[in-house]
Amino acid sequence: MERKIVFLLIILLILSSGCSKKTFNYYNQPEKGSLVGMVYPQDSGARVSAWQGGEVAWSYIDSEGLFKIEELPVGTYTIKVEAEGYYTYEGQEVFTIYGGGTTTAGRIVLYKIPGIITSTYPSDGATDIPLDVQIRINFAKEMDTASVENAFGIDPEVEGVFIWNETKDDPYVLGKYLRFIPSYNLKGETIYTVTLNTTASDLSGVGLSETFSFTFTTRGVDVVSHYPLDGDVDVSTQASINISFRSVMDQQSVIDALSIEPEIEGTINWYKPNKTFSFYPLRYWATNTLYTVKIDTTAKDTSGVNLSDSLVFSFTIEGIKIRYSYPYDKSMNVRTDTYIHIEFNTLMEQSSVIEAYSLSPSTDGEFHWANLSEFWFYPYNDLAADSNYSVKIDTAAYDLHGSKLDKEFLFDFRTEPIRIVTNRPEKGETYVDPNSYIYIGFNTDMDQVSVVDAFRMVDFDSVEIEGGFNWNGLRGMTFYPGTTLEYDKEYLVTINTQAKDLHGVLLPRVFSLWFRTKPSD
């Protein structure tokens, strides 16, 4: 019985459900979505709105430039972006919003609306500005130049001139580019304020809405370069100290602030416009010595601004050196009547140099000093021909400061062989006067006896010509035949290798001279 009741209840339920239409939705489709994007500049504070015939919804960007407009009904929209000081962006692109979805608008860039003044140099707040700065103001419009110049001010007050329209970008536009050139350098480490008041106007008479101003700070008085550099070594004994400042300096304050250790006397030369000076020592710097140069902060420029920081640098002077020597090391065929020339890089104690000097083979001579750094040694006699010589200055030589030569100085050279450098008649001459004499000139002092013994003159028939000899010093010998030579005849003069110089060096090869006398008239 119970089973029949349950069955009837089920039948009734089925019949009742078929009598009404009811739909069950297991998923509800959203009817709104979101629009996101990014706006540059990120600090513009832009307001972004979505439009569909009119404004539907809006949002501000955050600190990173992002925006998100939520709860937008499904549909299509355009975007408008507004920010103070920027051109309004009204995009033509259409964005579709889907239910429950997020549509990306991408990146939107805003462009700043220029004011009357578009830029300045220096920029507002700039520091370390050169003292010879030229102030520039660029305008977006053509300006009434007179009104701008009258409205211009600078504090502290500075005299100067105005130059307009010097620009490569737009040279034909009048009244847009202003340059103010101070008549003198600005003061160091000083804050300057440049202003344009509201009387400055463009050509249509529109003036500034408010006073415009910008500030900058000039750099301090400092040193831009110096020589020698700190830590330099092997600096020349004749070097000058060169120091350049960024500002025009008060000369006396710099001289008073300058010190050199160890002390050394010198002179100072300034170069216009008094930004650079050189210190020249009266005597050479001491060799192998460390010097320290200092300029303290009492040094000041002509406007009274002191040097920002003290300048301190050190350098070391080179040791004693031979800067020049003659004959050159390893020279060949040096004249036998040569001198020895040596120049040092510093002022020397003469007696110590003379004691330290030697010429080998030993040769007597005398010293001539041009100054305390340079001397010549002149041998009393010619050096030996075709011979090696060595010049040495040992470490006993010292300069006026007592510094000694670090190592001995040595150079070698070789003299030229004995040569006949002049003869008369000429070799092969064919029209010689029968009354002529024979002249032989050597390149060095000769032993007269050996030359006379080595001399022989014969005619074409080998008949020896007798005669006499006469010497012009020790280099020139003249032979006078005892009789007049015959006309139209050949003669031969020879000097054999037994001829020698004063040192016993022999003539290296036989000298021969052939000539012919002229025919008889």
mmCIF file of C-alpha atoms in Angstrom, residues 123 159 198 209 254 452 471 495 503:
data_model
loop_
_atom_site.group_PDB
_atom_site.id
_atom_site.type_symbol
_atom_site.label_atom_id
_atom_site.label_comp_id
_atom_site.label_asym_id
_atom_site.label_seq_id
_atom_site.Cartn_x
_atom_site.Cartn_y
_atom_site.Cartn_z
ATOM 1 C CA SER A 123 68.883 76.111 -16.193
ATOM 2 C CA GLU A 159 76.699 95.051 -16.508
ATOM 3 C CA THR A 198 55.562 91.150 -16.410
ATOM 4 C CA SER A 209 51.314 86.346 -16.635
ATOM 5 C CA VAL A 254 98.667 84.555 -5.559
ATOM 6 C CA VAL A 452 160.344 65.486 -47.270
ATOM 7 C CA TRP A 471 156.491 74.735 -44.946
ATOM 8 C CA ILE A 495 154.644 60.862 -51.601
ATOM 9 C CA HIS A 503 152.025 60.925 -33.590
#
